[in-house]
Short mmCIF file of C-alpha atoms and ligand atoms in Angstrom, two decimals:
data_model
loop_
_atom_site.label_atom_id
_atom_site.label_comp_id
_atom_site.label_asym_id
_atom_site.label_seq_id
_atom_site.Cartn_x
_atom_site.Cartn_y
_atom_site.Cartn_z
CA MET A 1 13.15 32.18 -30.21
CA ILE A 2 11.39 31.54 -26.82
CA LYS A 3 12.90 34.93 -24.73
CA LYS A 4 10.30 34.42 -21.93
CA VAL A 5 8.66 31.33 -20.29
CA LEU A 6 5.72 31.35 -17.90
CA ILE A 7 6.24 28.78 -15.45
CA ALA A 8 2.63 27.07 -14.73
CA ASN A 9 4.17 25.42 -11.42
CA ARG A 10 5.44 25.91 -8.14
CA GLY A 11 8.01 24.19 -5.15
CA GLU A 12 10.70 22.81 -6.37
CA ILE A 13 10.30 21.97 -10.04
CA ALA A 14 9.08 25.83 -10.47
CA ILE A 15 12.83 26.78 -9.44
CA ARG A 16 14.51 24.27 -10.67
CA VAL A 17 12.95 25.04 -14.55
CA MET A 18 14.06 28.97 -13.81
CA ARG A 19 17.11 28.13 -13.29
CA THR A 20 17.86 26.60 -16.76
CA CYS A 21 15.95 29.33 -18.22
CA ARG A 22 18.20 31.69 -16.37
CA GLU A 23 21.58 29.95 -17.81
CA MET A 24 19.62 30.10 -21.48
CA GLY A 25 19.12 34.01 -21.36
CA ILE A 26 15.39 33.63 -20.77
CA THR A 27 13.08 35.86 -19.11
CA SER A 28 11.04 33.62 -15.92
CA VAL A 29 7.50 34.31 -14.93
CA ALA A 30 6.11 33.05 -12.16
CA VAL A 31 2.79 32.31 -11.15
CA TYR A 32 0.76 31.99 -7.35
CA SER A 33 -2.03 31.42 -5.08
CA ASP A 34 -3.15 32.78 -2.36
CA ALA A 35 -1.20 29.95 -0.17
CA ASP A 36 2.43 31.04 -2.19
CA ARG A 37 2.63 34.60 -1.74
CA LYS A 38 5.42 34.08 -0.06
CA SER A 39 7.22 30.68 -1.83
CA MET A 40 10.68 31.08 -2.94
CA HIS A 41 9.61 30.57 -6.82
CA VAL A 42 7.76 33.63 -6.81
CA ARG A 43 11.11 35.20 -5.04
CA TYR A 44 13.31 33.48 -7.78
CA ALA A 45 11.26 34.67 -11.23
CA ASP A 46 12.06 37.67 -12.38
CA GLU A 47 8.15 38.21 -12.62
CA ALA A 48 5.18 37.10 -11.11
CA TYR A 49 1.62 37.06 -11.24
CA HIS A 50 -1.11 36.22 -8.63
CA ILE A 51 -3.29 33.97 -10.11
CA GLY A 52 -6.08 33.26 -7.80
CA PRO A 53 -7.18 31.57 -4.16
CA SER A 54 -5.06 28.58 -2.51
CA PRO A 55 -6.76 25.20 -3.85
CA SER A 56 -5.55 24.40 -6.88
CA ASN A 57 -8.68 24.16 -8.74
CA GLU A 58 -8.97 27.46 -8.55
CA SER A 59 -4.88 28.70 -9.23
CA TYR A 60 -2.73 26.04 -10.67
CA LEU A 61 -5.35 23.70 -12.62
CA HIS A 62 -7.23 27.06 -13.81
CA ILE A 63 -6.08 27.12 -17.41
CA ASP A 64 -7.97 30.88 -18.22
CA LYS A 65 -6.36 31.88 -15.25
CA ILE A 66 -2.93 30.99 -16.17
CA ILE A 67 -3.37 32.17 -20.02
CA ASP A 68 -4.49 35.51 -19.47
CA ALA A 69 -1.39 35.45 -16.99
CA ALA A 70 1.29 34.69 -20.23
CA LYS A 71 -0.59 37.34 -21.82
CA LYS A 72 -0.83 39.77 -19.64
CA SER A 73 2.90 38.89 -19.24
CA LYS A 74 3.66 38.73 -22.96
CA ALA A 75 5.22 35.14 -21.93
CA ASP A 76 5.87 32.73 -25.73
CA ALA A 77 5.87 29.87 -23.99
CA ILE A 78 4.67 27.96 -20.80
CA HIS A 79 6.29 25.32 -18.94
CA PRO A 80 3.75 23.16 -17.07
CA GLY A 81 6.50 21.24 -14.87
CA TYR A 82 5.26 17.67 -13.64
CA GLY A 83 1.25 17.46 -11.98
CA PHE A 84 -1.19 19.86 -12.57
CA LEU A 85 -2.15 20.64 -15.49
CA SER A 86 1.36 18.85 -17.60
CA GLU A 87 -0.69 15.95 -18.80
CA ASN A 88 -3.84 18.32 -19.60
CA ALA A 89 -4.75 17.44 -23.83
CA GLU A 90 -7.00 20.88 -23.38
CA PHE A 91 -4.35 22.98 -22.06
CA SER A 92 -1.62 22.04 -24.55
CA GLU A 93 -4.20 22.37 -27.58
CA GLN A 94 -5.25 25.99 -25.89
CA CYS A 95 -1.53 27.05 -25.76
CA LYS A 96 -1.17 25.75 -29.39
CA LYS A 97 -4.61 27.85 -30.20
CA GLU A 98 -3.69 31.14 -28.05
CA GLY A 99 -0.33 30.92 -30.07
CA ILE A 100 1.42 30.31 -26.67
CA ILE A 101 4.08 27.12 -26.92
CA PHE A 102 3.40 24.85 -24.74
CA ILE A 103 6.83 23.45 -23.77
CA GLY A 104 5.64 20.13 -24.38
CA PRO A 105 3.94 17.38 -26.69
CA SER A 106 0.62 17.73 -28.52
CA ALA A 107 -2.75 17.05 -27.44
CA PHE A 108 -2.63 14.38 -29.99
CA SER A 109 0.30 12.37 -27.88
CA ILE A 110 -1.21 13.39 -24.27
CA SER A 111 -4.77 11.72 -24.91
CA THR A 112 -3.20 8.46 -26.69
CA MET A 113 -1.20 7.92 -23.55
CA GLY A 114 -3.64 9.27 -21.23
CA ASP A 115 -6.26 6.78 -22.23
CA LYS A 116 -4.54 3.67 -21.08
CA ILE A 117 -6.88 1.10 -23.76
CA THR A 118 -5.56 3.36 -27.03
CA ALA A 119 -2.17 3.31 -25.29
CA ARG A 120 -1.93 -0.45 -25.25
CA ARG A 121 -3.04 -0.71 -28.80
CA THR A 122 -0.89 2.15 -30.41
CA ILE A 123 2.17 0.28 -28.41
CA LEU A 124 1.03 -3.18 -29.23
CA ASN A 125 1.00 -2.20 -33.15
CA ALA A 126 4.59 -0.63 -32.92
CA GLY A 127 5.84 -4.47 -31.81
CA VAL A 128 6.17 -3.40 -28.42
CA PRO A 129 5.53 -6.50 -25.29
CA VAL A 130 2.67 -4.97 -23.59
CA VAL A 131 1.43 -7.01 -20.27
CA PRO A 132 -1.17 -9.65 -21.81
CA GLY A 133 -4.71 -8.60 -21.72
CA THR A 134 -6.82 -7.02 -23.71
CA THR A 135 -7.05 -4.26 -26.02
CA ASP A 136 -11.02 -3.39 -25.48
CA PRO A 137 -13.13 -1.74 -22.98
CA ILE A 138 -14.54 -4.90 -20.45
CA LYS A 139 -18.20 -4.70 -21.83
CA SER A 140 -20.38 -6.99 -19.46
CA ASN A 141 -19.95 -9.21 -16.19
CA ASP A 142 -20.17 -12.22 -18.13
CA ASN A 143 -16.99 -9.79 -20.67
CA ALA A 144 -14.74 -9.75 -17.54
CA ILE A 145 -15.35 -13.14 -16.52
CA GLU A 146 -14.45 -14.63 -19.64
CA VAL A 147 -11.03 -12.37 -20.30
CA ILE A 148 -9.92 -13.40 -17.27
CA LYS A 149 -10.71 -17.46 -17.86
CA GLU A 150 -8.63 -16.90 -20.88
CA ILE A 151 -5.72 -14.97 -19.32
CA GLY A 152 -6.04 -16.79 -15.99
CA LEU A 153 -5.94 -15.69 -12.00
CA PRO A 154 -4.17 -13.25 -11.23
CA VAL A 155 -5.38 -10.54 -12.68
CA MET A 156 -5.79 -6.35 -12.57
CA ILE A 157 -8.46 -4.45 -13.24
CA LYS A 158 -7.46 -1.13 -14.43
CA ALA A 159 -9.25 2.18 -15.35
CA THR A 160 -8.35 3.80 -19.10
CA ALA A 161 -8.65 6.54 -17.28
CA GLY A 162 -6.50 5.75 -14.48
CA GLY A 163 -2.46 5.82 -14.36
CA GLY A 164 -0.45 5.30 -11.00
CA GLY A 165 -2.08 2.86 -8.99
CA LYS A 166 -6.03 5.29 -8.95
CA GLY A 167 -8.49 2.68 -10.08
CA MET A 168 -6.75 -0.40 -10.00
CA ARG A 169 -7.58 -3.84 -8.84
CA LEU A 170 -5.39 -6.91 -8.15
CA VAL A 171 -8.73 -10.06 -8.29
CA GLN A 172 -6.64 -13.74 -7.16
CA ASN A 173 -10.00 -15.47 -6.91
CA GLU A 174 -12.70 -16.27 -8.60
CA LYS A 175 -15.53 -14.82 -6.29
CA ASP A 176 -13.45 -11.76 -6.08
CA ILE A 177 -13.86 -11.36 -9.92
CA LEU A 178 -17.01 -9.33 -9.68
CA PRO A 179 -17.08 -6.91 -6.38
CA SER A 180 -13.36 -6.32 -7.69
CA LEU A 181 -14.72 -5.68 -11.21
CA ARG A 182 -17.78 -3.03 -9.80
CA ALA A 183 -15.23 -1.39 -7.23
CA ALA A 184 -12.73 -0.54 -9.95
CA LYS A 185 -15.61 1.15 -12.13
CA SER A 186 -17.33 3.15 -9.02
CA GLU A 187 -13.89 4.54 -7.98
CA ALA A 188 -12.55 5.49 -11.82
CA LYS A 189 -15.73 7.25 -12.26
CA ALA A 190 -15.69 9.10 -9.09
CA ALA A 191 -12.22 9.60 -9.80
CA PHE A 192 -12.27 10.37 -13.36
CA GLY A 193 -15.70 10.65 -14.45
CA ASN A 194 -14.97 7.35 -16.64
CA ASP A 195 -15.37 3.94 -15.68
CA ILE A 196 -14.20 2.23 -18.60
CA VAL A 197 -11.90 -0.83 -17.41
CA TYR A 198 -9.47 -2.95 -19.11
CA ILE A 199 -8.00 -6.18 -17.79
CA GLU A 200 -4.22 -7.38 -17.37
CA LYS A 201 -2.57 -10.20 -16.15
CA TYR A 202 -1.22 -9.83 -12.64
CA ILE A 203 2.90 -9.39 -12.70
CA SER A 204 3.59 -10.61 -8.73
CA SER A 205 6.91 -8.38 -7.61
CA PRO A 206 8.09 -6.41 -10.37
CA HIS A 207 10.26 -4.04 -10.69
CA HIS A 208 9.39 -0.51 -12.22
CA ILE A 209 11.92 0.51 -14.49
CA GLU A 210 11.36 3.92 -16.71
CA PHE A 211 13.07 4.84 -19.93
CA GLN A 212 13.41 9.21 -20.56
CA ILE A 213 13.12 9.50 -24.15
CA LEU A 214 13.49 12.70 -25.89
CA ALA A 215 12.18 13.79 -29.12
CA ASP A 216 12.18 16.98 -31.46
CA ARG A 217 10.65 17.92 -34.44
CA HIS A 218 12.56 16.34 -37.09
CA SER A 219 12.05 12.74 -36.69
CA ASN A 220 14.86 11.89 -34.27
CA VAL A 221 14.22 9.87 -31.31
CA ILE A 222 16.79 8.84 -28.91
CA HIS A 223 16.40 7.35 -25.08
CA LEU A 224 18.87 8.70 -22.10
CA PHE A 225 18.57 5.65 -20.81
CA GLU A 226 16.83 3.78 -17.33
CA ARG A 227 15.67 4.80 -13.81
CA GLU A 228 14.84 2.51 -11.54
CA CYS A 229 12.10 3.52 -9.49
CA SER A 230 11.07 0.20 -7.56
CA VAL A 231 11.24 2.33 -3.98
CA GLN A 232 7.75 3.50 -3.72
CA ARG A 233 5.12 3.50 -0.98
CA ARG A 234 1.33 3.56 -1.67
CA HIS A 235 2.31 4.29 -5.14
CA GLN A 236 4.49 7.20 -4.27
CA LYS A 237 8.03 7.28 -5.42
CA VAL A 238 10.91 7.61 -2.29
CA ILE A 239 14.45 6.54 -3.93
CA GLU A 240 14.82 6.10 -7.32
CA GLU A 241 18.53 5.30 -8.93
CA THR A 242 20.08 5.06 -12.26
CA PRO A 243 21.51 2.49 -13.76
CA SER A 244 19.44 -0.07 -12.63
CA PRO A 245 21.07 -2.76 -10.31
CA ILE A 246 19.54 -5.50 -12.28
CA MET A 247 19.64 -3.87 -15.44
CA ASN A 248 22.37 -5.70 -18.05
CA PRO A 249 24.13 -3.85 -21.87
CA ALA A 250 21.50 -6.40 -23.46
CA ILE A 251 18.32 -5.83 -22.58
CA ARG A 252 19.10 -2.05 -22.07
CA LYS A 253 19.69 -1.65 -25.21
CA GLU A 254 16.33 -4.08 -26.99
CA MET A 255 14.23 -2.11 -24.06
CA GLY A 256 15.38 0.75 -24.78
CA LYS A 257 14.48 0.31 -28.43
CA HIS A 258 11.36 -0.44 -28.15
CA ALA A 259 10.92 3.16 -25.95
CA VAL A 260 11.90 4.58 -28.98
CA ALA A 261 9.48 3.20 -30.71
CA VAL A 262 6.68 3.88 -28.42
CA ALA A 263 7.91 7.60 -28.36
CA ARG A 264 7.10 7.06 -32.36
CA ALA A 265 3.78 5.37 -31.93
CA ALA A 266 2.84 8.34 -29.76
CA LYS A 267 3.98 11.07 -32.59
CA TYR A 268 5.52 12.31 -29.10
CA GLU A 269 7.90 15.85 -29.18
CA GLY A 270 9.79 16.84 -25.85
CA ALA A 271 10.75 15.11 -23.31
CA GLY A 272 8.97 11.92 -22.00
CA THR A 273 9.05 8.83 -20.14
CA ILE A 274 8.11 5.11 -21.07
CA GLU A 275 7.47 2.73 -17.45
CA PHE A 276 8.48 -0.62 -17.74
CA ILE A 277 7.21 -3.61 -15.36
CA VAL A 278 10.24 -5.83 -15.32
CA ASP A 279 9.94 -9.63 -13.25
CA ASP A 280 13.26 -11.10 -11.95
CA ASN A 281 13.95 -13.22 -15.15
CA LEU A 282 13.84 -9.93 -16.71
CA ASN A 283 10.70 -10.13 -18.90
CA TYR A 284 9.34 -6.67 -19.53
CA TYR A 285 6.24 -4.81 -20.60
CA PHE A 286 4.94 -1.75 -21.35
CA LEU A 287 3.01 -0.29 -18.86
CA GLU A 288 2.15 3.45 -19.56
CA MET A 289 4.13 6.22 -21.02
CA ASN A 290 4.42 9.85 -18.84
CA THR A 291 3.89 12.80 -21.11
CA ARG A 292 5.88 15.49 -19.04
CA LEU A 293 9.35 15.70 -17.21
CA GLN A 294 9.38 13.98 -13.90
CA VAL A 295 10.51 14.32 -10.61
CA GLU A 296 13.43 11.96 -10.79
CA HIS A 297 14.45 12.95 -14.18
CA PRO A 298 18.04 15.07 -12.06
CA ILE A 299 19.55 11.05 -11.86
CA THR A 300 18.99 11.00 -15.87
CA GLU A 301 20.50 14.57 -15.91
CA CYS A 302 23.95 13.51 -13.76
CA VAL A 303 24.58 9.90 -15.56
CA VAL A 304 24.12 10.75 -18.72
CA GLY A 305 25.41 14.59 -18.76
CA ILE A 306 22.63 16.20 -20.47
CA ASP A 307 20.33 19.10 -18.90
CA LEU A 308 16.53 17.90 -19.62
CA VAL A 309 14.66 21.41 -19.34
CA LYS A 310 16.98 22.82 -21.99
CA GLU A 311 16.42 20.57 -24.08
CA GLN A 312 12.83 20.89 -24.06
CA ILE A 313 12.92 24.20 -24.43
CA ASN A 314 15.58 23.62 -27.61
CA ILE A 315 12.67 21.02 -29.48
CA ALA A 316 9.78 23.88 -28.45
CA ASN A 317 12.22 26.09 -30.51
CA ASP A 318 12.42 23.42 -33.53
CA LYS A 319 16.36 22.65 -32.89
CA LYS A 320 17.43 19.14 -33.60
CA LEU A 321 18.88 17.38 -31.70
CA THR A 322 22.53 17.91 -31.41
CA TYR A 323 23.88 14.20 -31.04
CA THR A 324 22.70 10.82 -31.71
CA GLN A 325 22.71 7.93 -29.61
CA ASP A 326 25.38 6.45 -30.14
CA GLU A 327 26.99 9.61 -28.58
CA LEU A 328 25.18 8.99 -25.48
CA SER A 329 27.12 7.50 -22.06
CA GLN A 330 26.19 6.62 -18.91
CA ASN A 331 28.56 7.87 -16.82
CA GLY A 332 28.59 6.35 -13.07
CA HIS A 333 25.47 6.40 -10.55
CA ALA A 334 23.06 8.40 -9.55
CA ILE A 335 20.72 8.32 -6.38
CA GLU A 336 17.52 10.57 -6.12
CA CYS A 337 15.90 10.24 -2.23
CA ARG A 338 12.84 12.30 -2.15
CA ILE A 339 11.90 14.16 1.27
CA TYR A 340 8.33 14.90 2.42
CA ALA A 341 6.96 16.82 5.13
CA GLU A 342 5.93 13.66 6.12
CA ASP A 343 6.16 11.76 9.51
CA PRO A 344 7.74 8.32 9.47
CA ASP A 345 7.85 7.67 12.91
CA ASN A 346 4.14 8.02 12.26
CA ASN A 347 2.83 6.47 9.55
CA PHE A 348 3.67 9.31 7.24
CA MET A 349 0.78 11.79 8.50
CA PRO A 350 1.47 15.22 6.40
CA SER A 351 3.76 17.34 8.56
CA PRO A 352 2.88 21.39 7.33
CA GLY A 353 3.85 24.22 9.07
CA LEU A 354 6.63 26.85 9.88
CA ILE A 355 10.14 25.70 9.50
CA GLN A 356 12.27 26.48 11.80
CA HIS A 357 15.90 25.86 10.18
CA ILE A 358 17.35 24.19 6.99
CA THR A 359 20.90 22.61 6.70
CA GLU A 360 21.11 22.43 3.10
CA PRO A 361 23.73 19.26 2.34
CA LEU A 362 26.71 20.82 0.11
CA GLY A 363 29.92 19.59 -1.13
CA PHE A 364 30.94 17.08 -4.13
CA GLY A 365 28.47 15.34 -6.24
CA VAL A 366 25.63 16.76 -4.38
CA ARG A 367 22.82 18.77 -5.98
CA HIS A 368 19.92 19.61 -4.02
CA ASP A 369 16.24 20.75 -6.03
CA GLY A 370 14.31 22.31 -3.04
CA TYR A 371 12.14 25.30 -2.20
CA ILE A 372 11.74 25.73 1.03
CA TYR A 373 13.83 28.69 4.18
CA GLU A 374 13.73 29.96 7.40
CA GLY A 375 10.33 31.49 8.13
CA TYR A 376 8.50 29.56 5.23
CA GLU A 377 5.55 27.83 6.32
CA ILE A 378 4.52 25.02 3.81
CA PRO A 379 0.85 25.10 3.21
CA LEU A 380 -1.28 22.10 3.14
CA TYR A 381 -2.56 22.43 -0.27
CA TYR A 382 -0.33 20.76 -2.28
CA ASP A 383 2.37 18.17 -2.67
CA PRO A 384 3.92 17.01 0.35
CA LEU A 385 7.27 17.33 -1.97
CA ILE A 386 9.53 19.55 0.09
CA SER A 387 13.09 18.39 -1.73
CA LYS A 388 14.86 16.39 -3.42
CA LEU A 389 18.52 15.08 -2.99
CA ILE A 390 20.28 13.81 -5.82
CA VAL A 391 23.87 12.10 -5.38
CA TRP A 392 26.28 11.34 -8.26
CA GLY A 393 29.15 8.98 -7.29
CA LYS A 394 31.77 6.82 -10.03
CA THR A 395 30.29 3.54 -8.16
CA ARG A 396 27.04 2.83 -6.30
CA GLN A 397 28.61 1.93 -3.56
CA GLU A 398 30.29 5.26 -3.64
CA THR A 399 27.02 6.96 -4.36
CA ILE A 400 25.49 5.00 -0.93
CA GLU A 401 27.87 5.98 1.49
CA ARG A 402 28.06 10.07 -0.38
CA MET A 403 23.67 9.70 0.00
CA LYS A 404 24.57 8.57 3.64
CA ARG A 405 26.97 11.48 4.34
CA ALA A 406 24.50 14.24 2.57
CA LEU A 407 21.65 12.81 4.45
CA TYR A 408 23.46 13.04 8.15
CA ALA A 409 23.89 16.93 7.35
CA TYR A 410 21.33 17.61 6.04
CA LYS A 411 18.97 19.30 8.95
CA ILE A 412 15.10 20.84 8.89
CA THR A 413 13.80 21.53 11.92
CA GLY A 414 9.84 23.02 12.52
CA ILE A 415 8.41 20.06 10.69
CA LYS A 416 8.87 16.38 10.68
CA THR A 417 10.92 14.73 7.09
CA THR A 418 11.22 11.52 5.79
CA ILE A 419 15.17 12.09 6.34
CA LYS A 420 15.81 9.57 8.95
CA PHE A 421 13.47 7.37 7.01
CA LEU A 422 15.74 7.72 3.97
CA GLU A 423 18.93 7.06 5.75
CA ARG A 424 17.17 4.04 7.02
CA ILE A 425 16.80 2.83 3.45
CA MET A 426 20.63 2.95 2.74
CA ASN A 427 21.15 1.37 5.49
CA THR A 428 19.10 -1.81 4.59
CA PRO A 429 20.41 -4.98 3.65
CA ASP A 430 18.44 -5.38 -0.01
CA PHE A 431 18.95 -2.21 -1.09
CA VAL A 432 22.82 -1.91 -0.57
CA ASN A 433 22.78 -5.35 -2.56
CA GLY A 434 20.87 -4.06 -4.69
CA ASN A 435 18.47 -6.88 -4.66
CA TYR A 436 14.60 -4.98 -4.18
CA ASN A 437 11.26 -4.84 -5.84
CA THR A 438 8.41 -2.94 -5.49
CA HIS A 439 7.70 -4.85 -2.34
CA PHE A 440 11.27 -3.22 -0.72
CA ILE A 441 9.60 -1.23 1.90
CA GLU A 442 6.60 -4.04 2.66
CA LYS A 443 9.64 -6.54 2.95
CA ASN A 444 11.62 -4.71 4.92
CA LYS A 445 8.75 -2.80 6.95
CA LYS A 446 10.45 -3.88 10.63
CA PHE A 447 14.08 -3.15 9.58
CA LEU A 448 12.22 0.28 8.49
CA GLU A 449 10.79 1.22 11.92
CA GLU A 450 13.82 1.51 13.83
CA GLU A 451 16.78 4.03 14.60
CA TYR A 452 19.85 3.07 12.66
CA LYS A 453 23.13 3.19 14.45
CA ASN A 454 26.13 2.25 13.10
CA ASP A 455 27.31 0.53 16.21
CA GLY A 456 28.99 -1.99 14.87
CA ASN A 457 26.66 -4.59 15.80
CA GLY A 458 25.17 -7.58 13.19
CA LYS A 459 23.69 -4.74 11.77
CA ALA A 460 26.61 -3.30 10.44
CA MET A 461 28.20 -6.19 8.87
CA ALA A 462 24.85 -6.86 7.07
CA ILE A 463 25.25 -4.03 5.09
CA ILE A 464 29.54 -4.77 4.46
CA ALA A 465 28.00 -7.97 3.14
CA ALA A 466 25.70 -6.30 0.92
CA PHE A 467 28.38 -4.45 -0.79
CA ILE A 468 30.40 -7.47 -1.15
CA ASP A 469 27.44 -9.45 -2.49
CA TYR A 470 27.02 -6.67 -5.07
CA ASN A 471 29.76 -6.12 -6.37
CA ASN A 472 30.03 -10.08 -6.94
CA ARG A 473 27.13 -10.18 -8.52
CA ILE A 474 27.79 -7.62 -10.86
CA GLU A 475 31.32 -9.00 -11.59
CA GLN A 476 29.91 -12.15 -12.36
CA ALA A 477 27.55 -10.45 -14.68
CA GLN A 478 29.86 -9.19 -16.33
CA GLN A 479 31.63 -12.04 -17.23
CA LYS A 480 28.71 -13.73 -19.22
CA ILE A 481 29.25 -10.45 -21.56
CA PRO A 482 31.79 -10.72 -24.50
CA PRO A 483 34.66 -8.85 -23.80
CA SER A 484 34.15 -6.37 -26.21
CA GLN A 485 30.87 -5.37 -24.78
CA LYS A 486 31.62 -4.75 -21.15
CA ILE A 487 31.31 -2.13 -18.92
CA ASN A 488 32.78 -1.57 -16.04
CA ASN A 489 30.55 -0.49 -13.56
CA TRP A 490 32.87 0.22 -10.42
CA LYS A 491 36.28 1.01 -12.17
CA SER A 492 34.98 3.64 -14.90
CA SER A 493 37.90 5.91 -13.34
CA GLY A 494 40.22 4.65 -16.41
CA ARG A 495 37.80 5.63 -18.86
CA LYS A 496 38.32 8.67 -20.88
CA LYS A 497 35.24 10.66 -19.35
CA SER A 498 36.34 13.38 -17.87
CA MET A 499 33.54 15.69 -17.35
CA LEU A 500 31.50 15.33 -13.74
CA ARG A 501 27.79 16.31 -14.89
CA LEU A 502 25.92 17.76 -11.81
C1 MV4 B 1 0.70 -3.69 -12.84
C2 MV4 B 1 1.41 -4.61 -11.64
C3 MV4 B 1 1.32 -5.85 -11.73
N1 MV4 B 1 0.68 -6.23 -12.82
N2 MV4 B 1 -0.29 -4.42 -13.61
C4 MV4 B 1 1.29 0.42 -9.85
C5 MV4 B 1 1.40 1.54 -10.42
C6 MV4 B 1 0.54 1.41 -12.29
N3 MV4 B 1 1.60 2.38 -12.56
C7 MV4 B 1 0.57 0.55 -12.68
N4 MV4 B 1 0.97 -0.15 -11.03
C8 MV4 B 1 0.95 -1.26 -10.94
N5 MV4 B 1 0.23 -2.25 -12.17
C9 MV4 B 1 0.10 -5.35 -13.57
N6 MV4 B 1 -0.37 -5.98 -14.85
C10 MV4 B 1 1.95 -4.37 -10.41
C11 MV4 B 1 1.50 -2.73 -10.35
C12 MV4 B 1 2.69 -2.29 -9.17
C13 MV4 B 1 3.57 -1.00 -9.22
C14 MV4 B 1 4.13 -1.04 -10.24
C15 MV4 B 1 5.09 0.03 -10.69
C16 MV4 B 1 6.06 0.66 -9.24
C17 MV4 B 1 5.23 0.03 -7.97
C18 MV4 B 1 4.44 -0.62 -8.15
C19 MV4 B 1 3.34 -1.27 -6.63
C20 MV4 B 1 1.98 -1.92 -6.93
C21 MV4 B 1 1.94 -2.18 -7.67
#
């Protein structure tokens, strides 16, 4: 049984993992770099070990230093959080060799899904829809031209070692094929030391919808429904919500089954996420699998009522899942806003510096996962994410109103943050009526550049109209479903689900 966990991470996620450790009676061990001597995760832990200089390569990404700290502290397990070493197959393997439990999947699962061509092959064999395209590396210029003739333009050229948007090129015209191929290859070579690419049909204006899965070591695999992650800026997610406004029960069930099949095909264990792109007609395609706990996991926790870190630890302890798929349901709605130390009015320039004042939002339905405090100086070495505001509500509309209330109450001075940008999104008709895809921020650029003021003008009316539009659309979608399967998204108060899970 795990008694002591070293958290190989920093910031909000390190603290989030420590919270669950404390609930489970597990001792937590922090590691920290020079820049993080005064970080909250160090104070929050039961013990802390210095692992080196500020640059990640010499600290949080340094496998030997982290394993050393685990040995020194006599930790029996390591939780990698997200980012850093969380999807590093070698790290998972090293831990195993040293007799330390890695709270995450095997090196095999990580490398199968980390190589996108291998992932596509694996998934295709499991009968899951993948984006039409190649399952072999592109061998030459002629090969690329030949393949694109078959698939038809537009296409995406993607690096097999890529993911999250790196080493990717959209090709719309024939004359751009070879230059784009070259660019994708050299970008991939520089970023990953591997220039192998594959080609996919381009799905225009997609939604990004992902499924959370849990797999134990006893062949039980379940999914915890979807997260809608289409609100993003330059491949960085800004807002996530669940349930997805475009989903219906039939598609949800189908995609959930496919998500479970992907996890089984990868011989997965622990918590993982299957990403799909979904077009306006609800055609969906596997995109990639993330073999880690994700930033946006709390919205699933709120709506499904399960502590995902607790499940990760139980699974690492060889325990069986204590519930089946049929026992899970989505209760209400949750939205996460990511707060970055960036200036939304200056092209999202990073804004590190000293926190002069912080007032965190509180109250019913509000969860705040952060790590900054007054007098703390945000270092420039790491991710600019400073906190996540997660809000739960009975209905989508209530959740949006509650999020606006929480954003209004959230004050940070000393640095620039994205709080006001998030408020503008909450007051954008396309968001309010759930009518958005991955182009949302681009499409609403003008709107999102202006300060929102509720002065009873046309803007305020447009938002009210958007709420009405959304509710009507949901009502109509529900009416197409046989009454036996109806789930009521905005009047769940009558159902026997009394526990609010936050
Ligand atoms: C695509 C696509 C359209 N068609 N692949 C972006 C990040 C990486 N995970 C894959 N991405 C995309 N792949 C095909 N065949 C559009 C995107 C994409 C995107 C995907 C998810 C979330 C946001 C996105 C923003 C732009 C492009």
